[in-house]
């Protein structure tokens, strides 16, 4: 069961069908392209919208922060903005100072220090602090070291009837703001100035409820670009005038707000943020949201889109593979069918029932197989007929050859036997003389020699067969072999007074050959050269060679070979007419045997001849392991051997 399951997986996804792989590939491509496109466009659009949302949110929070900071300061200032029930510019009594100042301090916990400054020179020194309540540890009254504000701009402004706010001032890691507000009597006359110092860190608490996700924060920046309030105490006082949104607003305060995405925020992380100018204070409220969090939504969406894409891709792949398998199954069957039929099994039939063009194709393939089967049967029949007629022709040839053989052999034997018969008849004569007996016995001896020659040719033929195959080879010096053969002919040479000359134009005349058969070749060629030469003539034998072959030439100045016979003299039993006239006895087997032996050695035998002038036979033999086999080709002399 498990094996089948794996087999299905292999067949469906990894199987060797190229067509199916192509189909699956294209299907996946076509299926997933719109998906990728859609996913990318969705993520892009969501990202865009999200960015706009984030900016809007940040701007909103920054505006809220600005409002809170403004309110905070306004609240304190409204607390110290007094109109008291005094009617005249009479001096305020000392115990009334304390009630007034301690009441204010209690009412507004952000006031760390509050004083009453004199503005009525008739009753006190104008610009001098009359009484101060300070929140150092616990609230306490300060009656000594009172300060002189008479020449300060803050005092002059406030004693002129306007509220004055100082630039925030950093003290012990905290920012403090001084605010001066005139005190009016019921006649709207200024009877004093309230000087209050506010702890700005309190703004932080009021801003802390403003949330930007879980990691976003809001901070206030002073006109000089320093952080006045931040959740992170360490950042208070830090110069952030290099942050674009801060510097943009501070440079051009008409620019009520500014925002930016993915820049390095105060905490050093990549953030997006928005800043809002607080008109009444000349401060900037900045909301920053770390990209890590603000982008997490996009990341989540991206992961979800990717997961969706992968899941869809998997489904597409499985589906495409399955569909491809189903579509390609019949094609695979047709392919198998064509390959089986193509390899010669015309009985094979393809069975497809898809009801479409593929089924038509299968039907046509089956028809073709049927057709081929018929053709094959026809071809078989023709081959058999051809084989039969060839066999008959061969049989006929063999029978002709046999007849020819018998006729030739009979004729060859007949000639010397008739001579012997005739000679024996002569012996039976009563008056036969000794000389006659001697003459007759010489004739009988010669005929007997002829018979031996014929028998020798027949024995050689039976020994080497009609097609010689080289065997029992050994390296042999051919020059030495030819020399030995020549010596064996010394008697015939003497009788016919023929001179034989041996020459050698190669130092190395060694070749790997079968000694017995090659000896037969030279015996035959030299025998013919002597036999078909006139008395007193000359025969030449020469051995030359290359690195790979040896060429032996046997030349004579004899009767030559007539042109009309040149094509046939290597055929068995063939004898030229001039040869029969010259040498009555001969089998016509010698050259046939020579050719068979030389061919068997991988060599060549050919000749050049002019009738009544000369004949040269050439034998080219490869040296075998004595040289490069088959290196040099003998000169091409077109005799049909
Ligand atoms: P045979 O010599 O017994 O007739 P071969 O097969 O040796 O048979 O030769 C076939 C024929 O080739 C010869 O009958 C002859 O016509 C011709 N022939 C061979 N060698 C020579 C030669 N040296 N000069 C002239 N004719 C030749």
XYZ file of C-alpha atoms and ligand atoms in Angstrom:
668
model
C 0.000 0.000 0.000
C 2.834 2.350 0.995
C 4.777 1.454 -2.140
C 1.764 2.203 -4.296
C 1.369 5.564 -2.610
C 4.994 6.491 -3.248
C 4.719 5.197 -6.772
C 1.745 7.492 -7.354
C 3.721 10.463 -5.994
C 6.707 9.590 -8.187
C 4.573 9.073 -11.248
C 2.628 12.249 -10.673
C 5.372 14.698 -9.766
C 8.732 13.240 -10.608
C 8.020 10.783 -13.405
C 10.105 10.992 -16.547
C 7.442 12.383 -18.904
C 8.828 15.620 -20.346
C 5.432 16.588 -21.715
C 3.852 16.291 -18.293
C 6.609 18.324 -16.658
C 6.110 21.002 -19.297
C 2.372 20.969 -18.735
C 2.707 21.177 -14.937
C 5.272 23.958 -15.263
C 3.047 26.011 -17.544
C -0.023 25.348 -15.461
C 1.745 26.464 -12.296
C 3.057 29.523 -14.101
C -0.334 30.473 -15.475
C -2.022 29.721 -12.155
C 0.428 31.495 -9.917
C 1.200 34.599 -11.981
C -2.155 36.321 -11.290
C -1.818 35.204 -7.678
C 1.591 36.802 -7.327
C 0.333 39.907 -9.083
C -2.781 40.129 -6.935
C -0.821 39.481 -3.753
C 1.791 42.098 -4.626
C -0.831 44.708 -5.568
C -2.860 43.975 -2.401
C 0.179 44.214 -0.142
C 1.225 47.410 -1.906
C -2.218 49.020 -1.604
C -2.670 47.916 1.999
C 0.791 49.252 2.779
C -0.093 52.564 1.158
C -3.393 52.863 3.019
C -1.750 51.745 6.210
C 0.931 54.405 5.866
C -1.735 57.067 5.399
C -3.601 55.690 8.427
C -0.475 55.628 10.549
C 0.313 59.238 9.629
C -3.218 60.313 10.412
C -3.045 58.499 13.729
C 0.283 60.018 14.627
C -0.900 63.458 13.663
C -3.966 62.957 15.775
C -1.975 61.860 18.797
C 0.529 64.682 18.323
C -2.372 67.169 18.135
C -3.851 65.687 21.284
C -0.462 65.924 22.958
C -0.099 69.527 21.871
C -3.540 70.297 23.220
C -2.742 68.586 26.510
C 0.517 70.454 26.914
C -1.217 73.704 26.059
C -4.013 72.982 28.497
C -1.566 72.020 31.185
C 0.270 75.320 30.943
C -2.968 77.276 30.490
C -4.409 75.601 33.558
C -1.498 76.675 35.729
C -1.543 80.125 34.277
C -5.268 80.535 34.795
C -4.699 79.446 38.392
C -2.228 82.227 38.931
C -4.216 84.748 36.940
C -5.923 86.557 39.805
C -8.364 89.331 40.407
C -8.576 89.981 44.129
C -11.332 91.774 46.035
C -9.175 94.694 46.927
C -10.566 98.018 45.910
C -7.525 100.227 46.388
C -3.870 99.996 45.843
C -3.523 99.419 49.583
C -0.868 96.965 50.777
C -1.949 93.366 51.080
C -1.520 92.074 54.589
C 1.192 89.533 55.234
C -1.072 86.734 56.427
C -3.177 87.278 53.340
C -0.051 86.567 51.181
C 0.359 83.173 52.716
C -3.308 82.285 52.354
C -3.176 83.379 48.724
C 0.080 81.667 47.761
C -0.369 78.459 49.753
C -3.897 78.157 48.369
C -2.582 78.412 44.831
C 0.144 75.890 45.510
C -2.339 73.464 46.964
C -4.705 73.979 44.050
C -2.071 73.300 41.467
C 0.401 70.600 42.338
C 2.575 71.405 39.332
C 3.626 74.673 40.900
C 6.926 74.109 42.659
C 7.533 77.656 43.619
C 5.194 80.666 43.813
C 5.870 84.301 44.832
C 4.137 87.580 45.140
C 6.053 90.463 43.542
C 5.417 94.068 44.479
C 4.074 96.520 41.879
C 2.837 99.286 44.222
C 5.895 101.462 45.018
C 3.908 103.419 47.579
C 3.621 100.415 49.804
C 6.598 98.220 48.872
C 9.622 98.130 46.534
C 8.336 97.567 43.010
C 9.786 94.428 41.386
C 10.793 92.880 44.748
C 9.562 89.579 45.836
C 7.409 90.018 48.913
C 6.798 86.437 49.895
C 7.596 83.058 48.371
C 6.164 79.618 48.912
C 8.409 76.839 47.761
C 7.875 73.081 47.421
C 11.231 71.744 48.473
C 10.474 68.607 50.401
C 7.359 70.129 51.939
C 5.819 73.501 51.209
C 7.568 76.242 53.044
C 7.528 79.976 53.286
C 10.626 81.841 52.228
C 11.029 85.204 53.886
C 14.682 85.841 53.275
C 16.775 85.932 50.068
C 13.877 87.454 48.288
C 14.563 88.242 44.659
C 14.552 91.472 42.706
C 12.742 91.262 39.382
C 12.373 95.003 38.878
C 14.500 95.175 35.738
C 13.558 91.816 34.260
C 11.530 91.602 31.105
C 9.256 89.066 32.693
C 8.335 91.451 35.478
C 8.011 94.437 33.181
C 5.663 92.494 30.882
C 3.521 91.121 33.653
C 3.438 94.348 35.641
C 2.282 95.942 32.383
C -0.786 93.695 32.520
C 0.282 90.749 30.324
C 0.992 87.186 31.224
C 4.633 86.214 30.673
C 5.962 82.717 30.044
C 9.684 82.073 30.169
C 11.643 79.632 28.045
C 11.755 76.304 29.873
C 14.834 75.988 32.031
C 16.679 72.769 32.856
C 17.363 72.234 36.495
C 18.546 68.927 38.018
C 17.399 66.993 34.954
C 13.934 68.557 35.000
C 12.471 71.330 32.942
C 10.787 74.196 34.700
C 8.743 76.998 33.264
C 8.256 80.373 34.875
C 4.984 82.190 34.424
C 4.218 85.683 35.652
C 0.693 86.989 35.863
C -0.622 90.355 37.109
C -3.031 90.568 40.088
C -5.907 92.938 39.487
C -8.099 94.648 42.089
C -11.787 95.168 41.526
C -11.022 98.404 39.771
C -8.869 96.537 37.348
C -5.703 98.030 38.775
C -2.573 95.887 39.018
C -1.753 95.460 42.653
C 0.965 92.834 42.306
C 2.438 90.064 40.175
C 2.305 86.344 40.818
C 5.480 84.556 39.894
C 5.079 80.762 39.558
C 7.559 78.064 38.561
C 5.984 74.963 37.018
C 7.426 71.463 36.920
C 7.017 70.475 33.271
C 7.571 66.802 33.971
C 3.988 66.668 34.957
C 3.116 67.102 31.294
C 4.553 63.607 30.829
C 1.872 62.108 33.062
C -0.893 63.883 31.267
C 0.563 62.728 27.937
C 1.083 59.159 29.103
C -2.528 58.213 28.543
C -2.100 59.068 24.871
C -1.160 55.771 23.276
C 0.269 54.833 19.891
C 0.017 51.063 19.917
C 2.125 49.624 22.697
C 5.504 51.117 21.780
C 4.596 54.528 20.327
C 5.319 57.618 22.446
C 4.748 61.349 22.481
C 7.111 64.091 23.583
C 7.257 67.853 23.741
C 10.095 69.894 22.278
C 10.924 73.452 23.320
C 11.530 76.313 20.943
C 15.285 75.721 21.236
C 14.805 72.135 20.036
C 15.257 70.366 23.404
C 12.976 67.672 24.742
C 10.913 69.045 27.599
C 8.987 65.960 28.425
C 9.401 62.327 27.489
C 8.440 59.001 29.029
C 12.116 58.170 29.046
C 13.672 60.485 31.618
C 17.129 60.084 30.057
C 15.973 61.797 26.911
C 14.826 64.955 28.656
C 16.970 67.874 27.539
C 18.175 66.055 24.432
C 18.571 68.287 21.392
C 16.304 66.968 18.660
C 16.470 69.961 16.356
C 18.098 67.677 13.784
C 14.908 65.623 13.444
C 13.315 66.851 10.247
C 9.755 67.217 11.497
C 10.945 69.238 14.519
C 13.304 71.483 12.595
C 10.729 71.994 9.816
C 8.165 73.350 12.274
C 10.613 75.374 14.343
C 12.041 76.986 11.223
C 8.662 77.876 9.863
C 6.058 78.061 12.602
C 3.336 78.841 10.081
C 3.751 75.206 9.209
C 1.378 73.933 11.855
C 2.324 70.312 11.437
C 4.792 68.025 9.702
C 5.211 64.301 9.357
C 7.695 61.782 8.070
C 7.999 58.031 7.677
C 10.745 55.662 8.640
C 13.433 57.943 9.967
C 15.660 57.533 12.972
C 13.588 58.738 15.949
C 14.758 60.029 19.353
C 15.160 56.516 20.655
C 17.458 55.672 17.703
C 15.020 53.217 16.134
C 13.335 53.560 12.782
C 10.064 55.339 13.403
C 7.340 57.188 11.571
C 6.142 60.351 13.236
C 4.162 63.574 13.169
C 4.762 66.919 14.856
C 2.288 69.662 15.748
C 3.184 73.210 16.617
C 1.799 74.485 19.950
C 1.117 78.088 19.092
C 0.617 79.483 22.567
C 3.888 78.004 23.882
C 6.071 77.934 20.752
C 6.634 74.237 21.439
C 6.270 71.203 19.258
C 4.389 68.063 20.241
C 5.807 65.022 18.466
C 4.238 61.566 18.214
C 6.588 58.794 17.104
C 5.727 55.182 16.417
C 8.509 52.576 15.974
C 8.313 51.041 12.511
C 8.723 47.620 14.081
C 5.241 47.945 15.535
C 3.525 50.240 13.043
C 4.646 47.915 10.249
C 3.724 44.730 12.042
C 0.278 44.848 10.516
C 1.773 44.964 7.034
C 4.166 42.201 7.953
C 1.297 40.085 9.207
C -0.650 40.776 6.036
C 2.420 39.976 3.939
C 2.978 36.678 5.794
C -0.687 35.791 5.401
C -0.627 36.609 1.679
C 2.565 34.555 1.269
C 1.047 31.620 3.178
C -2.053 31.857 1.077
C 0.084 31.961 -2.070
C 2.130 28.932 -1.009
C -0.956 26.962 -0.067
C -2.586 27.839 -3.382
C 0.619 26.961 -5.205
C 0.643 23.564 -3.534
C -2.981 22.994 -4.484
C -2.282 24.158 -8.063
C 0.734 21.846 -8.273
C -1.192 18.835 -7.021
C -4.128 19.634 -9.243
C -1.937 20.357 -12.297
C 0.034 17.159 -11.785
C -3.107 15.122 -11.502
C -4.708 16.724 -14.571
C -1.445 16.377 -16.493
C -1.246 12.714 -15.536
C -4.771 12.120 -16.762
C -4.150 14.034 -19.991
C -0.807 12.493 -20.700
C -1.749 8.893 -19.855
C -3.192 8.181 -23.315
C -0.279 9.988 -24.978
C 2.145 7.837 -22.992
C 0.211 4.768 -24.127
C 0.379 5.896 -27.752
C 4.086 6.579 -27.357
C 4.628 3.104 -25.922
C 2.527 1.670 -28.754
C 4.522 3.484 -31.464
C 7.788 2.357 -29.925
C 6.641 -1.305 -29.708
C 5.190 -1.263 -33.223
C 8.279 0.638 -34.426
C 10.507 -2.089 -33.017
C 8.729 -4.595 -35.211
C 5.897 -6.059 -33.145
C 3.085 -5.392 -35.632
C 0.598 -7.461 -33.593
C 0.600 -4.856 -30.785
C -2.562 -2.735 -30.536
C -3.167 0.485 -28.577
C -6.425 0.753 -26.666
C -7.603 4.288 -25.885
C -11.166 5.283 -25.111
C -10.979 9.031 -24.619
C -13.523 9.859 -27.328
C -11.300 12.628 -28.725
C -8.455 13.162 -31.205
C -6.211 10.920 -29.149
C -8.577 8.014 -29.669
C -8.535 8.798 -33.436
C -4.747 8.775 -33.298
C -4.741 5.375 -31.562
C -7.168 3.973 -34.161
C -4.913 5.246 -36.980
C -1.864 3.791 -35.269
C -3.581 0.395 -35.031
C -4.493 0.619 -38.718
C -0.909 1.433 -39.564
C 0.287 -1.590 -37.538
C -2.205 -3.760 -39.466
C -0.843 -2.400 -42.719
C 2.745 -2.914 -41.669
C 1.918 -6.474 -40.663
C 0.632 -7.125 -44.209
C 3.723 -5.500 -45.690
C 5.986 -7.527 -43.441
C 4.332 -10.749 -44.518
C 4.804 -9.659 -48.131
C 8.442 -8.839 -47.486
C 8.962 -12.223 -45.779
C 7.489 -13.905 -48.812
C 9.706 -11.940 -51.157
C 12.784 -12.691 -49.041
C 11.960 -16.375 -48.992
C 11.498 -16.352 -52.769
C 14.766 -14.469 -53.208
C 16.548 -16.850 -50.862
C 15.127 -19.792 -52.766
C 16.145 -18.430 -56.132
C 19.607 -17.551 -54.787
C 19.979 -21.043 -53.378
C 18.936 -22.448 -56.725
C 21.413 -20.210 -58.550
C 24.128 -21.200 -56.087
C 23.267 -24.802 -56.530
C 23.439 -24.289 -60.251
C 26.802 -22.525 -59.951
C 28.126 -25.250 -57.715
C 26.922 -27.895 -60.075
C 28.579 -26.019 -62.966
C 31.750 -25.684 -60.921
C 31.633 -29.345 -60.084
C 31.197 -30.229 -63.779
C 34.013 -27.886 -64.682
C 36.181 -29.355 -61.958
C 35.529 -32.895 -63.070
C 36.088 -31.996 -66.747
C 39.319 -30.138 -65.965
C 40.669 -32.714 -63.594
C 39.715 -35.471 -66.018
C 41.343 -33.585 -68.852
C 44.431 -32.816 -66.804
C 44.824 -36.410 -65.776
C 43.911 -37.600 -69.255
C 46.812 -35.868 -70.994
C 49.705 -37.434 -69.064
C 47.806 -40.742 -68.764
C 47.319 -40.887 -72.599
C 51.008 -40.140 -73.036
C 51.840 -42.988 -70.598
C 49.418 -45.284 -72.487
C 50.921 -44.429 -75.822
C 54.418 -44.944 -74.443
C 53.493 -48.326 -72.918
C 52.060 -49.353 -76.320
C 55.416 -48.548 -77.813
C 57.108 -50.865 -75.277
C 54.922 -53.756 -76.368
C 56.460 -53.531 -79.869
C 58.663 -56.636 -80.548
C 61.410 -54.630 -82.181
C 61.782 -52.105 -79.418
C 65.366 -51.007 -79.022
C 67.191 -49.937 -75.854
C 67.272 -46.335 -77.041
C 63.519 -46.454 -77.627
C 63.029 -47.903 -74.134
C 65.109 -45.044 -72.693
C 63.124 -42.471 -74.651
C 59.799 -44.037 -73.589
C 60.772 -44.163 -69.915
C 61.766 -40.451 -70.032
C 58.329 -39.644 -71.499
C 56.602 -41.747 -68.800
C 58.705 -40.075 -66.070
C 57.701 -36.593 -67.323
C 54.012 -37.533 -67.472
C 54.266 -38.961 -63.996
C 55.730 -35.614 -62.858
C 52.805 -33.793 -64.477
C 50.364 -36.062 -62.614
C 52.221 -35.337 -59.353
C 51.944 -31.569 -60.067
C 48.199 -31.857 -60.649
C 47.749 -33.932 -57.513
C 49.881 -31.399 -55.570
C 47.585 -28.502 -56.638
C 44.494 -30.507 -55.667
C 46.021 -31.497 -52.321
C 46.923 -27.853 -51.577
C 43.400 -26.752 -52.456
C 41.902 -29.385 -50.185
C 44.336 -28.364 -47.409
C 43.746 -24.652 -47.418
C 40.159 -24.721 -48.575
C 38.502 -22.245 -50.913
C 38.770 -19.393 -48.422
C 42.061 -19.426 -46.478
C 42.160 -18.158 -42.918
C 45.531 -17.219 -41.538
C 46.767 -19.464 -38.695
C 49.972 -20.563 -36.931
C 51.677 -17.306 -37.861
C 55.212 -16.514 -36.875
C 57.674 -13.801 -37.808
C 59.697 -14.949 -40.792
C 62.262 -13.448 -43.114
C 60.519 -13.552 -46.505
C 63.738 -12.982 -48.387
C 65.162 -16.143 -46.855
C 61.966 -18.022 -47.682
C 62.004 -16.898 -51.341
C 65.665 -17.854 -51.532
C 64.862 -21.396 -50.330
C 61.997 -21.706 -52.861
C 64.294 -20.550 -55.687
C 66.871 -23.128 -54.709
C 64.223 -25.863 -54.972
C 63.718 -24.828 -58.611
C 67.422 -25.108 -59.508
C 66.820 -28.218 -61.571
C 64.048 -26.742 -63.770
C 66.104 -23.545 -64.146
C 69.060 -25.571 -65.335
C 66.929 -27.575 -67.804
C 65.423 -24.430 -69.325
C 68.663 -22.461 -68.956
C 66.841 -19.709 -67.129
C 68.694 -17.291 -64.871
C 66.942 -16.149 -61.720
C 67.995 -12.952 -59.909
C 66.986 -12.190 -56.308
C 67.145 -8.661 -54.925
C 66.094 -6.890 -51.778
C 65.519 -3.144 -51.350
C 64.503 -3.269 -47.680
C 66.741 -4.115 -44.764
C 64.020 -5.737 -42.790
C 62.134 -8.359 -44.781
C 60.423 -9.920 -41.772
C 56.649 -10.395 -41.643
C 54.363 -12.446 -39.465
C 52.958 -15.120 -41.771
C 51.989 -18.755 -42.127
C 55.147 -20.272 -43.609
C 53.595 -23.270 -45.343
C 51.011 -21.291 -47.310
C 53.204 -18.305 -48.237
C 55.811 -20.774 -49.475
C 53.049 -22.187 -51.737
C 52.416 -18.659 -53.108
C 56.035 -18.120 -54.103
C 56.375 -21.689 -55.428
C 53.412 -21.046 -57.700
C 54.530 -17.619 -58.910
C 58.142 -18.755 -59.599
C 56.900 -21.990 -61.188
C 54.652 -19.963 -63.528
C 57.446 -17.463 -64.296
C 59.747 -20.346 -65.302
C 56.988 -22.368 -66.988
C 55.698 -19.499 -69.154
C 59.191 -18.238 -70.146
C 61.205 -19.320 -73.113
C 64.491 -21.182 -72.647
C 67.449 -18.912 -71.938
C 65.238 -16.214 -70.484
C 65.546 -14.385 -67.130
C 63.384 -14.232 -64.006
C 63.632 -11.480 -61.339
C 62.435 -11.639 -57.755
C 62.575 -8.471 -55.632
C 61.468 -7.695 -52.058
C 60.773 -4.121 -51.028
C 58.902 -2.792 -48.034
C 57.550 0.013 -45.934
C 57.179 0.166 -42.183
C 53.962 -1.801 -42.360
C 54.082 -3.922 -45.491
C 56.339 -5.996 -47.702
C 55.935 -6.170 -51.501
C 57.340 -9.134 -53.434
C 57.678 -8.791 -57.225
C 58.132 -11.852 -59.506
C 58.893 -10.790 -63.120
C 59.610 -12.760 -66.239
C 60.126 -12.062 -69.962
C 57.791 -14.841 -71.071
C 54.629 -15.214 -73.069
C 52.651 -12.633 -71.043
C 48.914 -12.598 -70.445
C 46.614 -11.604 -73.352
C 44.341 -8.612 -72.579
C 41.182 -10.643 -73.040
C 42.266 -13.081 -70.296
C 43.468 -10.523 -67.784
C 40.147 -10.293 -65.949
C 39.858 -14.047 -65.416
C 43.200 -15.527 -64.523
C 42.584 -15.537 -60.749
C 39.456 -17.635 -61.261
C 39.710 -21.300 -60.394
C 40.603 -23.574 -63.358
C 41.083 -20.577 -65.671
C 43.980 -20.835 -68.099
C 44.804 -18.391 -70.894
C 44.884 -19.863 -74.404
C 48.552 -18.999 -74.946
C 49.368 -20.775 -71.671
C 47.648 -23.992 -72.754
C 49.689 -23.928 -75.958
C 52.903 -23.317 -74.052
C 52.374 -25.733 -71.170
C 49.885 -28.429 -71.950
C 49.493 -29.555 -68.406
C 48.212 -27.153 -65.747
C 45.236 -26.980 -63.412
C 44.406 -23.275 -63.472
C 44.267 -23.560 -59.682
C 47.661 -22.050 -58.793
C 46.720 -18.332 -58.887
C 43.346 -19.027 -57.307
C 45.150 -20.679 -54.386
C 47.693 -17.790 -54.254
C 44.956 -15.180 -54.077
C 43.082 -17.096 -51.405
C 46.268 -17.286 -49.248
C 47.306 -13.635 -49.766
C 43.748 -12.427 -49.041
C 43.749 -14.597 -45.905
C 46.900 -12.744 -44.765
C 45.144 -9.396 -45.251
C 47.331 -8.678 -48.288
C 46.838 -8.085 -52.029
C 47.962 -9.825 -55.204
C 47.916 -8.217 -58.643
C 49.904 -8.191 -61.855
C 51.080 -6.159 -64.835
C 51.618 -7.919 -68.151
C 52.173 -7.358 -71.862
C 51.614 -10.329 -74.165
C 54.851 -11.841 -75.477
C 56.917 -9.242 -73.620
C 56.779 -9.570 -69.836
C 54.706 -10.346 -66.768
C 55.148 -9.113 -63.183
C 53.174 -10.452 -60.243
C 53.030 -8.301 -57.056
C 52.272 -9.658 -53.609
C 51.731 -7.169 -50.832
C 51.747 -8.631 -47.300
C 51.244 -6.741 -44.012
C 54.145 -7.184 -41.630
C 51.707 -7.929 -38.818
C 53.303 -7.324 -35.407
C 56.522 -6.462 -37.200
C 55.069 -3.109 -38.246
C 51.934 -0.949 -38.362
C 49.202 -3.174 -39.750
C 47.424 -1.780 -42.774
C 49.563 1.383 -42.977
C 50.562 1.738 -46.636
C 48.307 0.750 -49.468
C 49.763 -0.888 -52.523
C 49.671 1.063 -55.817
C 46.292 0.760 -57.426
C 46.518 -1.290 -60.592
C 43.066 -2.197 -61.636
C 43.180 -5.915 -62.404
C 40.075 -7.629 -61.304
C 41.648 -10.184 -59.024
P 48.420 -23.048 -64.422
O 49.716 -22.422 -64.388
O 48.390 -24.404 -63.826
O 47.724 -22.958 -65.717
P 47.748 -20.920 -62.653
O 46.540 -20.716 -61.816
O 49.043 -20.950 -61.982
O 47.474 -22.253 -63.435
O 47.758 -19.825 -63.738
C 46.577 -19.498 -64.371
C 46.885 -18.910 -65.675
O 47.506 -17.612 -65.553
C 47.832 -19.640 -66.469
O 47.206 -20.748 -67.155
C 48.326 -18.602 -67.440
O 47.432 -18.395 -68.507
C 48.374 -17.391 -66.616
N 49.729 -17.138 -66.075
C 50.090 -17.301 -64.799
N 51.376 -16.944 -64.615
C 51.820 -16.498 -65.828
C 53.051 -15.990 -66.331
N 54.122 -15.842 -65.533
N 53.157 -15.663 -67.664
C 52.057 -15.778 -68.428
N 50.883 -16.254 -68.053
C 50.749 -16.616 -66.753
